[in-house]
Short mmCIF file of C-alpha atoms and ligand atoms in Angstrom, two decimals:
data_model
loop_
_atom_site.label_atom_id
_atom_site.label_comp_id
_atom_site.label_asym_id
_atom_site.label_seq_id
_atom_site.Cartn_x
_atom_site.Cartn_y
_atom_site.Cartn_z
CA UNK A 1116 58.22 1.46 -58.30
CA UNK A 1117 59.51 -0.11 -61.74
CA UNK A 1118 57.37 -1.98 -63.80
CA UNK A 1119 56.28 -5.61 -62.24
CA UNK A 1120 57.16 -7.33 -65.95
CA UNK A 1121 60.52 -5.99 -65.59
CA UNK A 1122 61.25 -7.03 -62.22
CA UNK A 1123 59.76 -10.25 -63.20
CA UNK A 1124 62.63 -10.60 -65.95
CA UNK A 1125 65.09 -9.93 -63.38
CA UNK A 1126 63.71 -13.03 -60.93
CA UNK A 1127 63.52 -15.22 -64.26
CA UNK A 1128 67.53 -14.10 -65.06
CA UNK A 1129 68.39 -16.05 -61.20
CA UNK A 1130 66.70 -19.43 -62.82
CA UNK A 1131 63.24 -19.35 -61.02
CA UNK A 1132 61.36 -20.98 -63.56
CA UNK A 1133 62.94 -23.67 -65.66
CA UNK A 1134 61.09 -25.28 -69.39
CA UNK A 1135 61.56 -28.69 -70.39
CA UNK A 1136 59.97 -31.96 -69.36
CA UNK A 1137 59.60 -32.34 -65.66
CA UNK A 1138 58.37 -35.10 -63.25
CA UNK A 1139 56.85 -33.73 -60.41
CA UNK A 1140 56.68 -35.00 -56.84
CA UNK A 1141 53.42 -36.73 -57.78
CA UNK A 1142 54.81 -38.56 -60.89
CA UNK A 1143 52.94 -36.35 -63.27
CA UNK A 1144 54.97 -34.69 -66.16
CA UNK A 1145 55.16 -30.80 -66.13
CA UNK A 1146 56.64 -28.66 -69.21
CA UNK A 1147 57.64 -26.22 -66.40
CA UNK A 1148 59.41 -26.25 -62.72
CA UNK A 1149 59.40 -23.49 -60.49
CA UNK A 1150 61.77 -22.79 -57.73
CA UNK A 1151 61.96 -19.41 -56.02
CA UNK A 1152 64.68 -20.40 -53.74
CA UNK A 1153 67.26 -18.84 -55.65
CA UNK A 1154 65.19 -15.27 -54.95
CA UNK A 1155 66.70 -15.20 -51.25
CA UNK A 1156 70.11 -15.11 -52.73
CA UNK A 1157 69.75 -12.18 -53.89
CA UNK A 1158 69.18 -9.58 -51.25
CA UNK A 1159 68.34 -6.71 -53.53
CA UNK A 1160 65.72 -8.64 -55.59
CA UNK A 1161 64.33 -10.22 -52.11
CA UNK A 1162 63.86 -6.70 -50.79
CA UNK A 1163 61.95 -5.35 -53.74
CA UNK A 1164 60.12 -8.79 -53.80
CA UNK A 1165 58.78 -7.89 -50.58
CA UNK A 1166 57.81 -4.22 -51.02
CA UNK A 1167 55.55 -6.03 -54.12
CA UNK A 1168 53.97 -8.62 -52.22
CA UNK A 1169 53.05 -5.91 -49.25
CA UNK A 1170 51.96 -3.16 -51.60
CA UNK A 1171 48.86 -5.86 -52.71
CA UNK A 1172 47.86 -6.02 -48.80
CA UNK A 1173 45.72 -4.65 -46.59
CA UNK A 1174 48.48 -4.36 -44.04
CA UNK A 1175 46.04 -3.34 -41.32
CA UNK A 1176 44.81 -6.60 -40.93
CA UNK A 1177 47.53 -8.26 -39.15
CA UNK A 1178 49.41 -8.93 -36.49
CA UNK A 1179 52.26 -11.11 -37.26
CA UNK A 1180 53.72 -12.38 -40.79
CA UNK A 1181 54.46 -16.25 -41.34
CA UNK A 1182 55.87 -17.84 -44.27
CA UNK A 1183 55.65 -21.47 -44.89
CA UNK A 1184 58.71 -23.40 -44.40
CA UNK A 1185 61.46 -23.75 -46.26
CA UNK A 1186 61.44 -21.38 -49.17
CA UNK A 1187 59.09 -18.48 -48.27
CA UNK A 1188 60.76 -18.09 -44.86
CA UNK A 1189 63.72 -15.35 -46.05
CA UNK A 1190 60.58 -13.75 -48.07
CA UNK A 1191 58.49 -13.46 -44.74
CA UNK A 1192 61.51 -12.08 -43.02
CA UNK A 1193 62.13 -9.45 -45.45
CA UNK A 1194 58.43 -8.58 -45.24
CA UNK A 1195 58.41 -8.25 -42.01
CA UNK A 1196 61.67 -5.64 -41.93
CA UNK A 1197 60.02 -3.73 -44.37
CA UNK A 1198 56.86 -3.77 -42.43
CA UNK A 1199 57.47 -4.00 -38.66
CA UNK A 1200 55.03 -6.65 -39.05
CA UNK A 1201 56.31 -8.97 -36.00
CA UNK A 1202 57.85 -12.48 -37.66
CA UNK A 1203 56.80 -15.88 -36.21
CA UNK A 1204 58.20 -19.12 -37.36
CA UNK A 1205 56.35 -22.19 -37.91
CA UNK A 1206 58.60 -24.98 -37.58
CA UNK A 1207 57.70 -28.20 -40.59
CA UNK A 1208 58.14 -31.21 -37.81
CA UNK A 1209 57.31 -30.35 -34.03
CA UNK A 1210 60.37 -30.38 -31.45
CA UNK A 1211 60.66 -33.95 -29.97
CA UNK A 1212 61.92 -32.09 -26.68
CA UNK A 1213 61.43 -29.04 -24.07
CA UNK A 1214 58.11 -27.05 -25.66
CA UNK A 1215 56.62 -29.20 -28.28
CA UNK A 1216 55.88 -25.66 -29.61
CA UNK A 1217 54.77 -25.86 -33.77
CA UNK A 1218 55.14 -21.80 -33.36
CA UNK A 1219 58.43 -19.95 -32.32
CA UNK A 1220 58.59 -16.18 -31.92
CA UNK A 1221 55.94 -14.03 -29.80
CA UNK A 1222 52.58 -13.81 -29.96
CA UNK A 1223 48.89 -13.84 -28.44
CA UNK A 1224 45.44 -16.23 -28.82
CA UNK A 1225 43.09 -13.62 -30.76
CA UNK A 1226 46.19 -12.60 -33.47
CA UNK A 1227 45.50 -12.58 -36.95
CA UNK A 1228 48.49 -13.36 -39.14
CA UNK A 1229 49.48 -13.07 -42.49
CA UNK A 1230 50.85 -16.47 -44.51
CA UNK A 1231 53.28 -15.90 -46.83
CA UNK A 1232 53.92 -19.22 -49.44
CA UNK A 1233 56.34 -19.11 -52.30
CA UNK A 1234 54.65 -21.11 -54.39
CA UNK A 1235 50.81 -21.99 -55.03
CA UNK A 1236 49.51 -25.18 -56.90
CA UNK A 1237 46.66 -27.45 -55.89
CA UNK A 1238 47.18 -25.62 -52.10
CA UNK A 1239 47.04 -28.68 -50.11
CA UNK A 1240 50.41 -28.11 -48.57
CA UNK A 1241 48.64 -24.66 -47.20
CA UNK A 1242 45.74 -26.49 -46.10
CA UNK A 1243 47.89 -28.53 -43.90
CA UNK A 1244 49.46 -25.55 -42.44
CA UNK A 1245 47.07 -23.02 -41.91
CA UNK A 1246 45.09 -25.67 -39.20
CA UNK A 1247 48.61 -25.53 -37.14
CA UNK A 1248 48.39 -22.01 -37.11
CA UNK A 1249 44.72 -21.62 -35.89
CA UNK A 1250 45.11 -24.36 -33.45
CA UNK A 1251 47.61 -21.90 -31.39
CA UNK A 1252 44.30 -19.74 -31.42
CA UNK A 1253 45.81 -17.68 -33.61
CA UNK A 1254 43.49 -17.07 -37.02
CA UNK A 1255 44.21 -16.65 -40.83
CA UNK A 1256 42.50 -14.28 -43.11
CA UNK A 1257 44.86 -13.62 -45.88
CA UNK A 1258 47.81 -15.42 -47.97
CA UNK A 1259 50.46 -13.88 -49.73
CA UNK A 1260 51.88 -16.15 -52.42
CA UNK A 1261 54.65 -14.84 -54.87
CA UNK A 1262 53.71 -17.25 -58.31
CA UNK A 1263 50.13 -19.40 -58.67
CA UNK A 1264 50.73 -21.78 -60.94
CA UNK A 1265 47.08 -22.10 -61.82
CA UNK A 1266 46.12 -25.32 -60.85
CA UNK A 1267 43.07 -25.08 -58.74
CA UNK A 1268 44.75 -23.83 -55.20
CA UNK A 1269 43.59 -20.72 -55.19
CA UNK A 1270 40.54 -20.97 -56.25
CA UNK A 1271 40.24 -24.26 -53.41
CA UNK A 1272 41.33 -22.06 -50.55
CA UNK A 1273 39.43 -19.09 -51.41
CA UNK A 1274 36.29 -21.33 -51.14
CA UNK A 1275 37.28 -21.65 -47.70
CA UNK A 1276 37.04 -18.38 -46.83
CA UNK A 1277 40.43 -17.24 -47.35
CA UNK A 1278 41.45 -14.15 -49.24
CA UNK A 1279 44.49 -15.02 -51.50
CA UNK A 1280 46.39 -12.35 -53.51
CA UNK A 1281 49.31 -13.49 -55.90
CA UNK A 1282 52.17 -11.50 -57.18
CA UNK A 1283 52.16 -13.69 -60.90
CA UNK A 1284 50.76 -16.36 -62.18
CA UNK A 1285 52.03 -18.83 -64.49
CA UNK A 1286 49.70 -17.42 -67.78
CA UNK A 1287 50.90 -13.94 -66.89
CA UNK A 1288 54.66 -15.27 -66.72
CA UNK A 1289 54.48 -16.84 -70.10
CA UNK A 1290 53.35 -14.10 -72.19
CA UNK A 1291 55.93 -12.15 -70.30
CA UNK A 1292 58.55 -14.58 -71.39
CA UNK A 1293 56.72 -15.05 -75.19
CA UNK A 1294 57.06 -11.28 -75.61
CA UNK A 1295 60.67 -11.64 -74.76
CA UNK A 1296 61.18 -14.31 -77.20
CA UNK A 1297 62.27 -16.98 -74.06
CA UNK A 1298 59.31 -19.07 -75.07
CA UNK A 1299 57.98 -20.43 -78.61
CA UNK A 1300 54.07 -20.58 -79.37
CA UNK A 1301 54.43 -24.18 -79.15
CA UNK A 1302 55.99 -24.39 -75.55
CA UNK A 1303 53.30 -21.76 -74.13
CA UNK A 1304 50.14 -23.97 -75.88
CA UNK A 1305 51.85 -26.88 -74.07
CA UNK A 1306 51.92 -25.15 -70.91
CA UNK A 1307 48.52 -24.00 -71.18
CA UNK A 1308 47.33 -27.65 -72.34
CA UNK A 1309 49.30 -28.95 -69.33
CA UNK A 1310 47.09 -26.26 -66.81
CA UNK A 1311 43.74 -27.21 -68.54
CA UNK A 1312 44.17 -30.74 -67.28
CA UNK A 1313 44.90 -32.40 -71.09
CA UNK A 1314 47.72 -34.50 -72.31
CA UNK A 1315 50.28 -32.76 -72.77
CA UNK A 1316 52.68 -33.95 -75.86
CA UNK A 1317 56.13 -33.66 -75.45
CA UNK A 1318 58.46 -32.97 -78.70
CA UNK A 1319 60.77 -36.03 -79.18
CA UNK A 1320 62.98 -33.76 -80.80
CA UNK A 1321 66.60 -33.84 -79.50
CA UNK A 1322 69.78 -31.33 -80.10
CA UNK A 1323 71.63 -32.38 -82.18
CA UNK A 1324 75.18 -34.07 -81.42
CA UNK A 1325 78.62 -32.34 -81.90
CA UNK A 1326 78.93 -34.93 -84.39
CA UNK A 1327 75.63 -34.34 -86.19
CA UNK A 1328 76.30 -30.56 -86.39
CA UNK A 1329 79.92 -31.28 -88.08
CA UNK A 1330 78.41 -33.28 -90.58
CA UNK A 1331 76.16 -30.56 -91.95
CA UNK A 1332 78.59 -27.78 -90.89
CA UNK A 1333 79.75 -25.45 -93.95
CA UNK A 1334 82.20 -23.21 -92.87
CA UNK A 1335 86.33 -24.26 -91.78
CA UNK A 1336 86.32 -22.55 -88.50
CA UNK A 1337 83.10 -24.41 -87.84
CA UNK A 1338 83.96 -27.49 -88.59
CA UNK A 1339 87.23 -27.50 -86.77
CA UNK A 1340 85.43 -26.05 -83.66
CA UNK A 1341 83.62 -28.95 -83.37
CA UNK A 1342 86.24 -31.68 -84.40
CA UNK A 1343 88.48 -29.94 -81.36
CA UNK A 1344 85.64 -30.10 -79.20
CA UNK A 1345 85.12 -33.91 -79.84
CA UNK A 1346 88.12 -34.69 -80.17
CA UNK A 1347 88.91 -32.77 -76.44
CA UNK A 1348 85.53 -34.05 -75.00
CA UNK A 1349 85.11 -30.09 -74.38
CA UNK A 1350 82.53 -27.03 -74.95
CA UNK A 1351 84.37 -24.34 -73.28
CA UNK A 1352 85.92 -21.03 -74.34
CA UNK A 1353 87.68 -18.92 -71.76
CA UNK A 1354 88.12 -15.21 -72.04
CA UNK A 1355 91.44 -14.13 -71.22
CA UNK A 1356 90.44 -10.65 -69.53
CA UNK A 1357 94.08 -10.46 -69.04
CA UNK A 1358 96.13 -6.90 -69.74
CA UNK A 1359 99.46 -8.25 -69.88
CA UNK A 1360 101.21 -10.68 -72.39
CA UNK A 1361 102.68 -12.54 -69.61
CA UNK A 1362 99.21 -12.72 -68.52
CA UNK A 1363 97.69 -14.20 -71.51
CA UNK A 1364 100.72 -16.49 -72.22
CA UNK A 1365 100.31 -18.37 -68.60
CA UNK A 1366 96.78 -18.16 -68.83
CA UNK A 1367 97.04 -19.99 -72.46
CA UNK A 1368 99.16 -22.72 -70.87
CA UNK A 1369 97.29 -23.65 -67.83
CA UNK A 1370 93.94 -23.68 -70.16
CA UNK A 1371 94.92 -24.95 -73.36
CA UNK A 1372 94.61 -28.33 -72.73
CA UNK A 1373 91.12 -27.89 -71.43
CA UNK A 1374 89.49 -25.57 -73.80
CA UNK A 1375 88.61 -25.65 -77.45
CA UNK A 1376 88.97 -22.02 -78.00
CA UNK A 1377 90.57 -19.13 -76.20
CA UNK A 1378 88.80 -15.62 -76.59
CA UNK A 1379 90.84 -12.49 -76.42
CA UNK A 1380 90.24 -8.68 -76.16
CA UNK A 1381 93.59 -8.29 -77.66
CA UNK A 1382 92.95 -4.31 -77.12
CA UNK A 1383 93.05 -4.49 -73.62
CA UNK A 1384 96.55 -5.83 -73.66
CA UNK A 1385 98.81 -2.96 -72.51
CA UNK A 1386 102.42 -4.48 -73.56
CA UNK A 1387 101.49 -6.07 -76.86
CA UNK A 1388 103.90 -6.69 -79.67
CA UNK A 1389 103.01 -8.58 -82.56
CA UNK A 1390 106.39 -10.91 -82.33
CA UNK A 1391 106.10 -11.33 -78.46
CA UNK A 1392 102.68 -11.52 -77.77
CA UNK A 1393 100.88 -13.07 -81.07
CA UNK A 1394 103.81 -15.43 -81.93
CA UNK A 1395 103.75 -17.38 -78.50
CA UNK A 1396 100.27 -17.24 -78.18
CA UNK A 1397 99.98 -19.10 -81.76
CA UNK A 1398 101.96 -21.71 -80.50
CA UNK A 1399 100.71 -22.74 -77.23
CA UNK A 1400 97.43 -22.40 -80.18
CA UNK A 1401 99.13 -25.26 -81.95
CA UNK A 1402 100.62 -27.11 -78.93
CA UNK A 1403 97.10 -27.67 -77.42
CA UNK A 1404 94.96 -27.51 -80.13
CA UNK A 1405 92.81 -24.54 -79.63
CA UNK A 1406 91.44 -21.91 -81.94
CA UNK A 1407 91.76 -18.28 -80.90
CA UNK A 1408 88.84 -16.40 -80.94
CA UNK A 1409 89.41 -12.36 -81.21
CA UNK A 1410 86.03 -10.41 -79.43
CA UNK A 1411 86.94 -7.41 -81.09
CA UNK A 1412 83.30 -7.04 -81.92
CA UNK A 1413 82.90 -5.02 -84.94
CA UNK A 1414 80.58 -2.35 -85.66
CA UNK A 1415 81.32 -0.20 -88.47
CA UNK A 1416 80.88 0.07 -92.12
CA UNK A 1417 82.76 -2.39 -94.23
CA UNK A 1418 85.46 -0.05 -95.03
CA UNK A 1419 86.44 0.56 -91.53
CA UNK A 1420 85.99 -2.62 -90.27
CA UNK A 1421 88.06 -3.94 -92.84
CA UNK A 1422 90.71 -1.36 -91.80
CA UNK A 1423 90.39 -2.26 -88.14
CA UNK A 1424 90.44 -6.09 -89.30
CA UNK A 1425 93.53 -5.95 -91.02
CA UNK A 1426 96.23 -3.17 -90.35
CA UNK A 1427 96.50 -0.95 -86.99
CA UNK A 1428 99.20 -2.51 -84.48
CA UNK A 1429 97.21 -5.77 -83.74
CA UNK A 1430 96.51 -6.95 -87.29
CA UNK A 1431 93.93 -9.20 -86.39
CA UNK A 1432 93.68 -11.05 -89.64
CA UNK A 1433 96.67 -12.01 -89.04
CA UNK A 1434 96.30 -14.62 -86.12
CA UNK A 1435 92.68 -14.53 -85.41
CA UNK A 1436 91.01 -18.25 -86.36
CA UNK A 1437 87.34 -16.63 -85.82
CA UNK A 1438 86.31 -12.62 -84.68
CA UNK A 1439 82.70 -11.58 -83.18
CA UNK A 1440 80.97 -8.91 -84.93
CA UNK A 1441 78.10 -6.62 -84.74
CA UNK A 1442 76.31 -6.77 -87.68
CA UNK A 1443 74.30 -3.30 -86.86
CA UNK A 1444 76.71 -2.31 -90.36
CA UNK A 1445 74.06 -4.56 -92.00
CA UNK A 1446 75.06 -7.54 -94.23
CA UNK A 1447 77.68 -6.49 -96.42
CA UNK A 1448 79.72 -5.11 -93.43
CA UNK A 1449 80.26 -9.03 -92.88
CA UNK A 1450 82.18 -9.35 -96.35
CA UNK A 1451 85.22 -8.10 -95.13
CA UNK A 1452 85.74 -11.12 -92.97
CA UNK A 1453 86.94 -13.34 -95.28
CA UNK A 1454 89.26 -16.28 -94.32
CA UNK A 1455 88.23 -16.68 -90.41
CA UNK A 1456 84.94 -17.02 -89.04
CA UNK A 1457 82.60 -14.61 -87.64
CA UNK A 1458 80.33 -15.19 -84.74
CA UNK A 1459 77.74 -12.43 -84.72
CA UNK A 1460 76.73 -10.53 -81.75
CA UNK A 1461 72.88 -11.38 -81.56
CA UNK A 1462 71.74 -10.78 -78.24
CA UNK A 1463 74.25 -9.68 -75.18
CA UNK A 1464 74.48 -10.59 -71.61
CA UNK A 1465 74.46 -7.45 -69.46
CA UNK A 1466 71.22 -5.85 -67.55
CA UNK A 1467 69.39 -3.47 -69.80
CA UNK A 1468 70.78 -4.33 -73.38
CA UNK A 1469 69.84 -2.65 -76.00
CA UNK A 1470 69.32 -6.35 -78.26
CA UNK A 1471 65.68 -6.58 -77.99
CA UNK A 1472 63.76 -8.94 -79.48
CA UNK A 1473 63.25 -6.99 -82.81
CA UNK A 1474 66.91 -6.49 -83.18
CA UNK A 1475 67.52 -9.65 -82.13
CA UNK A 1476 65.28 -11.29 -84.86
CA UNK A 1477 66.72 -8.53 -87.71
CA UNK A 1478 70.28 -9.44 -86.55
CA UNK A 1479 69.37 -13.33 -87.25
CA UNK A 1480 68.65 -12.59 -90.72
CA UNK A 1481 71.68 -11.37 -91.35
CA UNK A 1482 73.60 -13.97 -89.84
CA UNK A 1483 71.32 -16.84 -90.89
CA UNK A 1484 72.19 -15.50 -94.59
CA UNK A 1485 75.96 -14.48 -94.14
CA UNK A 1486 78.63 -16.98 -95.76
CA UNK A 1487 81.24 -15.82 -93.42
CA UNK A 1488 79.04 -16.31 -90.32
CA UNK A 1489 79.34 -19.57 -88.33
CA UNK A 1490 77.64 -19.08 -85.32
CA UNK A 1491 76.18 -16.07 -82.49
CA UNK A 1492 76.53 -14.88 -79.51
CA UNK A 1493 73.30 -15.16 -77.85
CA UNK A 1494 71.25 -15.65 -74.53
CA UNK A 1495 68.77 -17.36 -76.68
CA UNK A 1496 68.12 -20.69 -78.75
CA UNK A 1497 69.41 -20.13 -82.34
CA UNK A 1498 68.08 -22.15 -85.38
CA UNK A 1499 70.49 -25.04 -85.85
CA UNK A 1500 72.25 -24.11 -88.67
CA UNK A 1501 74.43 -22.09 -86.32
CA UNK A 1502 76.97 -22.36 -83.75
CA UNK A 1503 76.01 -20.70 -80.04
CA UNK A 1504 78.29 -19.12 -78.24
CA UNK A 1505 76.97 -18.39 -74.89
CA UNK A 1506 78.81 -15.86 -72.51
CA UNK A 1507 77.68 -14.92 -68.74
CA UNK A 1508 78.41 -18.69 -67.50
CA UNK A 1509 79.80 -18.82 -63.58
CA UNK A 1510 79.08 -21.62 -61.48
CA UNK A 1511 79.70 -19.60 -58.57
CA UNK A 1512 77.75 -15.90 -58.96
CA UNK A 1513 74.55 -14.71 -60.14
CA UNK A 1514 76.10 -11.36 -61.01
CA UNK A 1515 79.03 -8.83 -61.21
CA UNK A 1516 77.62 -5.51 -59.90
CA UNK A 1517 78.48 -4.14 -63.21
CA UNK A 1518 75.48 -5.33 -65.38
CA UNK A 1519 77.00 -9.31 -66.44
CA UNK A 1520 73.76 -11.55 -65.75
CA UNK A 1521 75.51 -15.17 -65.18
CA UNK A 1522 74.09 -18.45 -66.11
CA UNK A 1523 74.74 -21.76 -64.65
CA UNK A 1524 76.19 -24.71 -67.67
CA UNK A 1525 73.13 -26.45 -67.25
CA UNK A 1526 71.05 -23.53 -68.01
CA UNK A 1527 72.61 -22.79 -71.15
CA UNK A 1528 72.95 -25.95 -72.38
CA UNK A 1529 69.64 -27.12 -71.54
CA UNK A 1530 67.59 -24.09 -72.22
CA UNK A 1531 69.50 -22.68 -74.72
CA UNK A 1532 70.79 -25.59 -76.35
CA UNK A 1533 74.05 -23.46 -76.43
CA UNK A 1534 77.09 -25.13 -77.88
CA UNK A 1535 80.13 -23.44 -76.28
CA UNK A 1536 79.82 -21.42 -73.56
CA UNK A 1537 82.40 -18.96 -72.41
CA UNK A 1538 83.74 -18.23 -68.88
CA UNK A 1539 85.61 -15.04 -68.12
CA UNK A 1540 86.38 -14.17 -64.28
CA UNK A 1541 84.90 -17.61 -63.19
CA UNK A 1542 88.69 -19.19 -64.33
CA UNK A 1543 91.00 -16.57 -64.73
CA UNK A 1544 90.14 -15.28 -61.08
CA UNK A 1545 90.08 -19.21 -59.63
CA UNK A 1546 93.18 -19.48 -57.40
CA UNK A 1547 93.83 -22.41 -59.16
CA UNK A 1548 93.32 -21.72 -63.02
CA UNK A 1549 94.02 -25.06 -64.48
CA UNK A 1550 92.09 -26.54 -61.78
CA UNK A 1551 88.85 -24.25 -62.69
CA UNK A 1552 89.27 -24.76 -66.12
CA UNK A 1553 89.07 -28.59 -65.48
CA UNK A 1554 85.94 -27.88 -63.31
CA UNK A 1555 84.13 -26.02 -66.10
CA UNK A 1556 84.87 -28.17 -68.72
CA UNK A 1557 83.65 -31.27 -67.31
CA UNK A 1558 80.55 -29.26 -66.37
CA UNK A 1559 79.87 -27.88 -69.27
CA UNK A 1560 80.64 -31.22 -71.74
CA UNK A 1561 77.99 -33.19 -68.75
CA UNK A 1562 75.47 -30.62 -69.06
CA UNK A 1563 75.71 -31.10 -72.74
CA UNK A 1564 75.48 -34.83 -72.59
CA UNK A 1565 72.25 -34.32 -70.49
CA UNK A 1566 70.52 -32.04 -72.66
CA UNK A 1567 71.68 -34.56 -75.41
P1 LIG B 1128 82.96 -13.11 -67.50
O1 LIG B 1128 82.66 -14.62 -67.54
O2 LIG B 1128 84.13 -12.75 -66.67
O3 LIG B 1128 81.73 -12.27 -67.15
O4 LIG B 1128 83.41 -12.70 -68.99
C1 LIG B 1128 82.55 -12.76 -70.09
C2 LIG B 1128 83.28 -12.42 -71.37
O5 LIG B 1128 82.35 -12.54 -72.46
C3 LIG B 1128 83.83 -11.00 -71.43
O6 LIG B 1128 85.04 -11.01 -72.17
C4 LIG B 1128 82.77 -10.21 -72.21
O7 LIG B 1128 83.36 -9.14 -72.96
C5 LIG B 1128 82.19 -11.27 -73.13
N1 LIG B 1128 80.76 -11.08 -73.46
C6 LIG B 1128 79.77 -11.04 -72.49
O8 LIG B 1128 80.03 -11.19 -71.30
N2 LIG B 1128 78.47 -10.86 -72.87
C7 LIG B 1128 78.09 -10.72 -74.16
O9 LIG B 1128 76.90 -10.60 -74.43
C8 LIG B 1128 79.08 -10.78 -75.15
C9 LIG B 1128 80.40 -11.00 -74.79
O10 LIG B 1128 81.33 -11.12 -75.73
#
């Protein structure tokens, strides 16, 4: 099987574990919030989630398979068709008609049967259930339970007798996550203040405003990215994936007035012609107030990128407000750029990048210390000096089948503290494209405002 840290990765990519300031159900104030529903939407991740959680059992040992209602239910299921271990369902209220039954499915007085729980923290909510199970004379020896989030359940239930085995727990998740560079010293020493029981301080610190990153913004493009998106009440940048000009032209004019950039792969375009293509598109540009963002993204030598930048049939320097860029050329490969912004590809969006987290910090350098840089492209906080551009945003999908790891708005702006995020297939596939682009820029600028 692969290894369990990246599989872990691959839950954390569907939004399992969120990090922020949280009030639990009991009023107290966690810097982290768990929820493994999203797991069961994602049949190939439940399916190896299960083949984990019964590879630590002594499958033997039981009879049936349970999970506790709501969210370990499609994990018990899966368990039990990769097991043949028989399923019963334990219902959370008791029928008010016909059988009265608290257990559904088949089974005998003398069974032993295995719980499965998504979630472990103080374990009361398992206490509570496991006495429903026994009292159909059916007993518990062992729970399965996917993430402990160390807070004493374990430990509580296994001084009842029961044998618990866990696929993660929360310290084990955060040095994951810390080695990955999704976590900073100082949120992991609040989570572990938070699981010792002590106060845990949380950084007053806010994003800063739109407004507040214009007044310290350097750079042209930069600054008239942000006036537009201000000025527009918008954060959003959609990709026109499009291969025709007609394409791109009526995707331009249902957008425009939504958007405060539009991003092109102007290569992909199979009819282009500099007077037909590039002229209109500059002023539907103009008529809506947009900037056009060319992902041509660079990554040469100077020499050839300037080349590439500036003659060929799409003359890029021509019309292009802002480009993306590698910057694997190192920094003087970024000198060519002169005139338009670049946004430097940091850290990309698909399954098994090759951006890790010592590129990553190398490539921040470069851009941190570029004039011609405004911003990244990143799945991960930048320093605020620079612009994010997050890609991989879909309200809709988790994923594409071809590697694109999607994020909802709310992720990236609250997480990431992104500050445009750009949307591909989620509006230029919508059946109504104005209509979508709408959608996800009101998303997008209320996400913002709440991560404000
Ligand atoms: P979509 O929302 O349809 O997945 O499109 C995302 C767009 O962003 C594509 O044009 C892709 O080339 C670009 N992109 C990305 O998805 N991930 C990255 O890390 C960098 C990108 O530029």
């Amino acid at each position: 099987m692969e290894n369990k840290k990246d599989f872990f990765l691959e839950c954390y990519q569907l939004g399992i574990i969120k990090f922020g300031r949280f009030t639990l159900k009991s009023g107290i104030e966690s810097p982290f919030y768990v929820d493994l529903r999203p797991l069961a939407s994602d049949p190939k991740i439940l399916k190896r989630l299960a083949n984990y959680l019964l590879d630590m059992l002594p499958l033997d040992n039981f009879d049936l398979i349970c999970g506790v209602p709501y969210a370990a239910l499609p994990m018990a299921t899966a368990m039990s068709l990769e097991s043949f271990l028989p399923l019963i369902i334990k219902r959370k209220e008791a029928k008010e008609y016909g059988t009265k039954k608290m257990l559904e499915g088949i089974f005998q007085k003398g069974q032993n049967c295995l719980l499965v729980e998504d979630v472990i923290t103080s374990g009361k909510s398992l206490l509570e259930t496991i006495p429903e199970i026994e009292n159909e004379g059916i007993s518990v020896s062992d729970i399965v339970v996917v993430l402990d989030r160390q807070q004493g359940g374990k430990e509580m239930l296994e001084s009842k007798g029961y044998r618990v085995h866990t696929l993660f727990t929360i310290s084990e998740v955060c040095t994951i996550l810390k080695e990955e560079g999704h976590l900073s010293d100082d949120e992991v020493a609040r989570i572990h203040d938070f699981l010792e029981g002590n106060e845990v301080k949380f950084e007053e610190k806010k994003r800063p405003t739109y407004e507040q990153k214009l007044e310290s913004a350097e750079h042209s493009v930069a600054k008239k990215l942000l006036e537009i998106s201000i000025e527009k009440k918008s954060n959003l940048i959609a990709s026109a994936d499009v291969i025709t000009t007609q394409e791109l032209l009526d995707f331009a004019e249902k957008v425009g007035p939504h958007i405060v950039a539009l991003k092109t792969h102007i290569d992909i375009i199979t009819d282009f012609d500099p007077d037909k293509t590039i002229l209109p598109l500059k002023d539907l540009a103009t008529k809506y107030n947009f900037l056009l963002m060319e992902d041509r993204k660079f990554a040469d030598i100077g020499n050839t990128q300037e080349l590439q930048f500036s003659y060929g049939i799409y003359k890029i320097s021509n019309w292009a407000d802002f480009v993306t860029s590698h910057v694997i050329g190192g920094y003087d490969s970024l000198d060519c750029f002169l005139n338009v912004g670049v946004v430097a590809i940091l850290g990309m969006s698909s399954k098994g990048t090759l951006t890790d987290k010592n590129y990553q910090e190398e490539a921040l350098k470069v851009a941190q210390s570029h004039p011609n840089v405004i911003g990244g492209v990143s799945q991960k906080q930048l320093p605020e000096e620079l612009l994010l551009f997050t890609p991989g945003v879909n309200l809709s999908d988790s994923g594409d089948g071809k590697g694109q790891q999607y994020n909802t708005p709310e992720h990236v702006f609250r997480n990431l503290q992104t500050d445009f995020m750009i949307v591909g297939r989620g509006i230029y596939r919508a059946d109504d494209v104005e209509k979508a682009a709408l959608r996800y820029k009101i998303a997008g600028w209320n996400a913002y405002l709440e991560s404000l």
